[in-house]
Short mmCIF file of C-alpha atoms in Angstrom, two decimals:
data_model
loop_
_atom_site.label_atom_id
_atom_site.label_comp_id
_atom_site.label_asym_id
_atom_site.label_seq_id
_atom_site.Cartn_x
_atom_site.Cartn_y
_atom_site.Cartn_z
CA MET A 1 6.82 -12.38 18.54
CA LEU A 2 7.73 -10.58 15.73
CA ALA A 3 10.85 -11.94 13.52
CA ALA A 4 13.97 -10.02 14.36
CA ILE A 5 15.11 -7.14 12.30
CA LEU A 6 15.68 -8.70 9.14
CA SER A 7 18.83 -8.13 7.52
CA PRO A 8 18.50 -8.22 3.34
CA SER A 9 20.20 -11.61 3.29
CA SER A 10 17.60 -13.49 5.58
CA ALA A 11 15.14 -15.96 4.38
CA THR A 12 11.41 -15.06 4.07
CA ARG A 13 9.71 -16.37 7.48
CA VAL A 14 5.80 -17.44 7.13
CA PHE A 15 4.01 -17.13 10.60
CA THR A 16 1.53 -19.47 11.75
CA PRO A 17 -1.35 -18.12 14.30
CA THR A 18 -0.90 -17.96 17.87
CA THR A 19 -2.61 -16.26 20.82
CA LEU A 20 -3.14 -12.66 20.55
CA HIS A 21 -1.24 -10.71 23.19
CA LYS A 22 -1.81 -6.91 22.78
CA PRO A 23 -3.54 -4.56 20.79
CA PRO A 24 -1.91 -2.28 18.18
CA THR A 25 -0.82 0.93 19.15
CA THR A 26 -3.45 3.23 17.84
CA PHE A 27 -3.17 6.62 16.54
CA SER A 28 -5.54 9.49 15.13
CA PHE A 29 -7.80 8.47 12.36
CA LEU A 30 -7.60 11.74 10.43
CA ARG A 31 -4.03 12.33 11.34
CA PRO A 32 -1.73 9.64 11.50
CA PHE A 33 1.30 11.53 10.77
CA SER A 34 3.19 13.90 12.70
CA LEU A 35 4.91 15.72 9.91
CA PRO A 36 5.05 19.75 10.58
CA LEU A 37 2.43 21.32 8.19
CA SER A 38 4.31 23.93 5.30
CA ALA A 39 3.19 27.45 5.47
CA SER A 40 2.68 26.78 1.57
CA ARG A 41 -0.80 27.54 0.63
CA PHE A 42 -3.26 24.38 0.00
CA GLN A 43 -3.17 23.72 -3.76
CA VAL A 44 -3.88 20.30 -5.78
CA ARG A 45 -3.75 19.73 -9.39
CA ALA A 46 -5.38 17.75 -11.96
CA MET A 47 -3.77 14.47 -12.37
CA ALA A 48 -1.92 14.39 -15.69
CA ASP A 49 -3.41 12.44 -18.38
CA SER A 50 -2.25 8.93 -17.13
CA ALA A 51 -4.32 7.27 -20.17
CA SER A 52 -0.85 7.57 -22.02
CA ALA A 53 1.20 4.65 -22.62
CA PRO A 54 1.58 2.61 -20.96
CA PHE A 55 -1.67 2.80 -19.01
CA LYS A 56 -5.23 2.53 -19.95
CA LYS A 57 -7.74 4.49 -18.25
CA ILE A 58 -10.95 3.24 -17.58
CA ALA A 59 -14.20 4.25 -15.41
CA ILE A 60 -15.41 1.84 -12.77
CA HIS A 61 -18.83 2.07 -11.84
CA ARG A 62 -19.94 1.68 -8.03
CA ASP A 63 -23.12 2.56 -5.83
CA ASP A 64 -24.05 6.02 -7.23
CA THR A 65 -20.51 6.79 -8.23
CA THR A 66 -17.76 6.56 -10.93
CA PHE A 67 -14.10 6.88 -10.37
CA ASP A 68 -11.18 6.45 -12.74
CA ALA A 69 -8.60 3.76 -12.76
CA TYR A 70 -5.39 3.13 -14.67
CA VAL A 71 -4.80 -0.52 -15.97
CA VAL A 72 -1.22 -1.68 -16.99
CA GLY A 73 0.06 -5.28 -17.66
CA LYS A 74 -0.85 -8.44 -19.39
CA GLU A 75 -4.38 -9.67 -20.10
CA ASP A 76 -5.66 -12.89 -18.67
CA THR A 77 -2.89 -12.97 -15.79
CA PRO A 78 -3.57 -12.18 -12.05
CA GLY A 79 -4.67 -8.90 -11.19
CA ILE A 80 -3.16 -6.66 -8.42
CA VAL A 81 -4.93 -3.26 -7.30
CA VAL A 82 -2.19 -0.82 -6.52
CA LEU A 83 -3.43 1.78 -3.81
CA GLN A 84 -1.76 5.09 -3.84
CA GLU A 85 0.55 7.06 -1.10
CA TRP A 86 -1.07 10.21 0.46
CA TRP A 87 0.15 12.02 -2.56
CA GLY A 88 -2.32 10.82 -4.98
CA VAL A 89 -2.13 8.77 -8.21
CA ASP A 90 1.20 10.56 -8.85
CA PHE A 91 4.55 9.37 -10.71
CA GLU A 92 5.52 6.94 -7.88
CA ILE A 93 2.56 5.22 -7.44
CA LYS A 94 2.54 4.85 -11.67
CA LYS A 95 6.41 3.69 -11.46
CA HIS A 96 5.28 0.89 -8.86
CA ALA A 97 2.53 -0.31 -10.93
CA VAL A 98 4.64 -0.55 -13.88
CA LYS A 99 7.07 -2.42 -11.99
CA ILE A 100 4.18 -4.88 -10.69
CA SER A 101 3.09 -5.25 -14.53
CA GLN A 102 6.48 -6.20 -15.47
CA LEU A 103 7.37 -8.91 -12.79
CA ASP A 104 7.32 -12.32 -13.73
CA PRO A 105 4.88 -14.37 -14.67
CA GLY A 106 3.09 -11.26 -15.28
CA PHE A 107 0.46 -9.23 -13.64
CA LYS A 108 -2.26 -6.81 -14.50
CA ALA A 109 -2.11 -3.78 -12.30
CA LEU A 110 -5.00 -1.41 -11.83
CA ILE A 111 -4.76 1.98 -9.46
CA PRO A 112 -7.93 3.26 -8.55
CA ASP A 113 -8.17 7.12 -8.28
CA LEU A 114 -9.20 7.60 -4.63
CA TYR A 115 -8.71 11.40 -4.59
CA ARG A 116 -10.76 11.83 -7.81
CA GLY A 117 -8.02 13.25 -9.70
CA LYS A 118 -6.14 15.52 -7.33
CA VAL A 119 -2.89 15.11 -6.44
CA GLY A 120 -0.60 16.89 -3.44
CA LEU A 121 2.03 18.74 -4.44
CA ASP A 122 3.52 19.16 -1.21
CA VAL A 123 3.21 18.16 2.57
CA ALA A 124 0.58 19.98 3.49
CA GLU A 125 -1.41 19.32 0.81
CA ALA A 126 -1.32 15.80 0.94
CA GLN A 127 -2.16 15.68 4.24
CA HIS A 128 -5.26 17.62 3.68
CA LEU A 129 -6.48 15.46 0.91
CA MET A 130 -5.87 12.17 3.10
CA GLU A 131 -7.82 14.13 6.00
CA GLY A 132 -10.54 14.39 3.64
CA LEU A 133 -10.60 10.94 2.45
CA ASP A 134 -13.91 9.18 2.77
CA TRP A 135 -12.17 5.74 4.19
CA GLN A 136 -15.21 3.57 4.07
CA GLY A 137 -15.70 5.06 0.51
CA ALA A 138 -12.23 4.13 -0.40
CA VAL A 139 -12.57 0.43 0.63
CA LYS A 140 -15.84 0.22 -1.63
CA ASP A 141 -13.66 1.46 -4.44
CA ILE A 142 -10.98 -1.19 -3.66
CA ARG A 143 -13.61 -3.52 -3.83
CA ALA A 144 -14.88 -2.30 -6.91
CA SER A 145 -11.82 -2.37 -8.52
CA VAL A 146 -10.93 -6.00 -7.51
CA ASN A 147 -14.18 -7.11 -9.05
CA TRP A 148 -13.41 -5.18 -12.35
CA LEU A 149 -10.45 -7.13 -12.70
CA LYS A 150 -12.20 -10.19 -11.81
CA ALA A 151 -14.72 -9.55 -14.38
CA ASN A 152 -11.83 -8.83 -16.90
CA GLY A 153 -9.89 -11.81 -17.32
CA SER A 154 -8.01 -12.13 -13.71
CA LYS A 155 -9.21 -15.36 -11.94
CA LYS A 156 -7.43 -14.03 -8.84
CA VAL A 157 -6.93 -10.53 -7.72
CA GLY A 158 -4.41 -9.30 -4.85
CA VAL A 159 -4.24 -5.82 -3.17
CA THR A 160 -1.18 -3.70 -2.37
CA GLY A 161 -0.44 -0.02 -1.34
CA PHE A 162 1.98 2.05 0.25
CA CYS A 163 1.63 4.24 2.94
CA MET A 164 -2.06 5.23 3.10
CA GLY A 165 -2.59 2.75 0.64
CA GLY A 166 -0.85 0.21 2.85
CA ALA A 167 -3.06 0.64 5.70
CA LEU A 168 -6.23 0.27 3.43
CA SER A 169 -4.32 -2.80 1.69
CA ILE A 170 -4.56 -4.52 4.99
CA ALA A 171 -7.99 -3.13 5.76
CA SER A 172 -9.31 -4.82 2.33
CA SER A 173 -7.83 -8.05 3.56
CA VAL A 174 -10.56 -7.59 6.50
CA LEU A 175 -13.44 -5.97 4.71
CA VAL A 176 -13.31 -7.25 0.82
CA PRO A 177 -14.02 -10.88 0.80
CA GLU A 178 -13.00 -10.94 -2.92
CA VAL A 179 -9.39 -10.29 -2.21
CA ASP A 180 -7.00 -13.55 -2.27
CA ALA A 181 -3.99 -11.99 -1.21
CA VAL A 182 -2.20 -8.54 0.11
CA VAL A 183 1.17 -7.15 0.64
CA ALA A 184 1.03 -3.93 2.62
CA PHE A 185 4.24 -1.55 2.48
CA TYR A 186 4.53 0.64 5.71
CA GLY A 187 0.94 1.45 6.82
CA VAL A 188 -1.23 -0.08 9.58
CA PRO A 189 -5.36 0.85 9.52
CA THR A 190 -6.92 2.31 12.39
CA SER A 191 -9.21 -0.22 14.72
CA GLU A 192 -11.93 2.11 13.56
CA LEU A 193 -11.71 1.17 10.09
CA ALA A 194 -10.72 -2.10 10.35
CA ASP A 195 -9.16 -4.86 13.04
CA PRO A 196 -6.38 -6.92 11.12
CA ALA A 197 -7.51 -9.87 13.59
CA GLN A 198 -10.32 -10.21 11.26
CA ALA A 199 -8.06 -10.80 8.20
CA LYS A 200 -9.34 -13.16 5.60
CA ALA A 201 -6.58 -13.24 2.78
CA PRO A 202 -3.02 -13.69 3.36
CA VAL A 203 -1.09 -10.50 4.65
CA GLN A 204 2.62 -9.83 3.72
CA GLY A 205 3.92 -6.52 5.56
CA HIS A 206 7.07 -4.56 5.00
CA PHE A 207 8.24 -1.74 7.07
CA GLY A 208 11.28 0.47 7.81
CA GLU A 209 13.18 0.35 10.99
CA LEU A 210 13.70 4.01 11.07
CA ASP A 211 10.14 4.73 10.20
CA ASN A 212 8.92 7.59 12.38
CA PHE A 213 5.36 7.73 11.84
CA VAL A 214 4.50 6.57 15.33
CA GLY A 215 1.33 4.21 15.41
CA PHE A 216 1.07 4.07 11.68
CA SER A 217 4.11 2.49 10.38
CA ASP A 218 7.10 2.44 13.04
CA VAL A 219 8.36 -0.71 14.35
CA THR A 220 6.13 -0.58 17.28
CA ALA A 221 2.79 -0.53 14.69
CA ALA A 222 4.66 -3.57 12.98
CA LYS A 223 4.79 -5.24 16.16
CA ALA A 224 0.87 -4.82 17.06
CA LEU A 225 0.25 -5.66 13.51
CA GLU A 226 1.97 -8.78 13.66
CA GLU A 227 0.02 -9.81 16.99
CA LYS A 228 -3.15 -9.06 15.10
CA LEU A 229 -2.21 -11.32 12.50
CA LYS A 230 -1.64 -14.02 14.58
CA ALA A 231 -4.74 -13.92 15.97
CA SER A 232 -6.76 -14.09 12.44
CA GLY A 233 -5.70 -17.39 11.66
CA ILE A 234 -4.18 -16.51 8.11
CA PRO A 235 -0.82 -16.99 6.76
CA TYR A 236 1.29 -13.90 6.92
CA GLU A 237 4.60 -12.38 7.04
CA VAL A 238 6.25 -9.26 8.61
CA HIS A 239 9.18 -7.75 7.48
CA ILE A 240 11.42 -4.83 8.62
CA TYR A 241 14.23 -3.41 7.26
CA PRO A 242 17.21 -2.21 8.99
CA GLY A 243 18.60 1.43 8.37
CA ASN A 244 15.26 2.07 6.20
CA ALA A 245 12.90 4.96 7.05
CA HIS A 246 9.53 5.56 5.78
CA ALA A 247 8.51 5.31 1.73
CA PHE A 248 12.02 3.29 1.40
CA MET A 249 10.64 2.01 -1.73
CA ASN A 250 10.65 5.12 -3.53
CA ARG A 251 13.15 5.35 -5.80
CA SER A 252 12.85 7.46 -8.32
CA ASP A 253 14.66 10.63 -8.77
CA GLU A 254 11.65 12.71 -8.06
CA GLY A 255 10.74 10.59 -5.06
CA VAL A 256 14.59 10.52 -4.08
CA LYS A 257 14.51 14.02 -3.49
CA ARG A 258 10.96 14.43 -1.78
CA ARG A 259 11.87 11.93 0.97
CA LYS A 260 15.33 13.68 1.25
CA SER A 261 13.53 17.20 1.55
CA MET A 262 11.46 15.24 4.54
CA GLY A 263 14.21 14.17 6.28
CA MET A 264 14.64 10.60 5.07
CA PRO A 265 18.00 10.29 3.19
CA ASP A 266 18.60 6.44 3.47
CA GLU A 267 19.12 4.82 0.07
CA ASP A 268 19.14 1.29 0.22
CA GLU A 269 18.92 -0.63 -3.24
CA ALA A 270 19.45 -4.30 -1.65
CA ALA A 271 16.47 -3.65 0.74
CA VAL A 272 14.28 -2.50 -2.48
CA GLU A 273 15.12 -5.55 -4.19
CA LEU A 274 14.61 -8.17 -1.71
CA ALA A 275 11.10 -6.29 -0.96
CA TRP A 276 10.33 -6.65 -4.33
CA SER A 277 11.37 -10.49 -4.50
CA ARG A 278 9.35 -11.00 -1.60
CA PHE A 279 6.19 -9.37 -3.24
CA LYS A 280 6.70 -11.56 -5.93
CA THR A 281 6.73 -14.60 -3.95
CA TRP A 282 3.80 -13.99 -2.07
CA MET A 283 1.64 -12.93 -4.87
CA THR A 284 2.66 -15.63 -7.14
CA ARG A 285 1.75 -18.24 -4.48
CA TYR A 286 -1.48 -16.97 -3.73
CA LEU A 287 -2.66 -15.99 -7.03
CA SER A 288 -1.54 -18.49 -9.16
CA ALA A 289 -4.98 -20.34 -10.50
#
């Protein structure tokens, strides 16, 4: 069964495969969240130029399309593809990428722009953008990003993501054979996109006890994910953080304000630091050459 709700002092637990007991909770493929749409107009803006320090802007080609990506970190180190929340490539996901690049012993982080330069300014815009996402195309973007890192000095590459990106990171463990490890924050893919029971790369998952996005990142979804990962035969960890809601890793001033406006006032620095510690241990373990 899923590890008991973990206190910040609890030890990391690695689960071994057992028999699958039940399928995960399902949710609408295009509308996993039940947040009310605001009355504001739909509007997106082009992302601010992220080629400025510390990011290097690159173009990645795959099939018949090209997309921008933003790279930060040491050369010739393990690579980590960092996948956006439903907002797009905004201040928060860039903050996460910089944090990852600075973790010892060093990583090269790459953010693919899955929305092609668009960023949602409020819940309605973000939901509209996510609903319009080509999810299979996003998986192809992830694979192209992983392969770019491997062709540019990273012997091994992991994938991590938050919210929508968390679901896509788990999907990459199923659908992208070049992925060497995954860490997913509060997001589980639909069965239409990928079945975690078919995961091929080690997966670590992080969820908030108070997350109320039913079927996507709540405790029930986390437990269902665990049952699927048991069946996969790959190493995995599932951690649930007491007293924390969705997107609890977002600690920038803007991110905290945005979470509070969405009814998520919890602030737990100890949980955030514990999650980063577990992230670092997991990625170092599986990405070390």
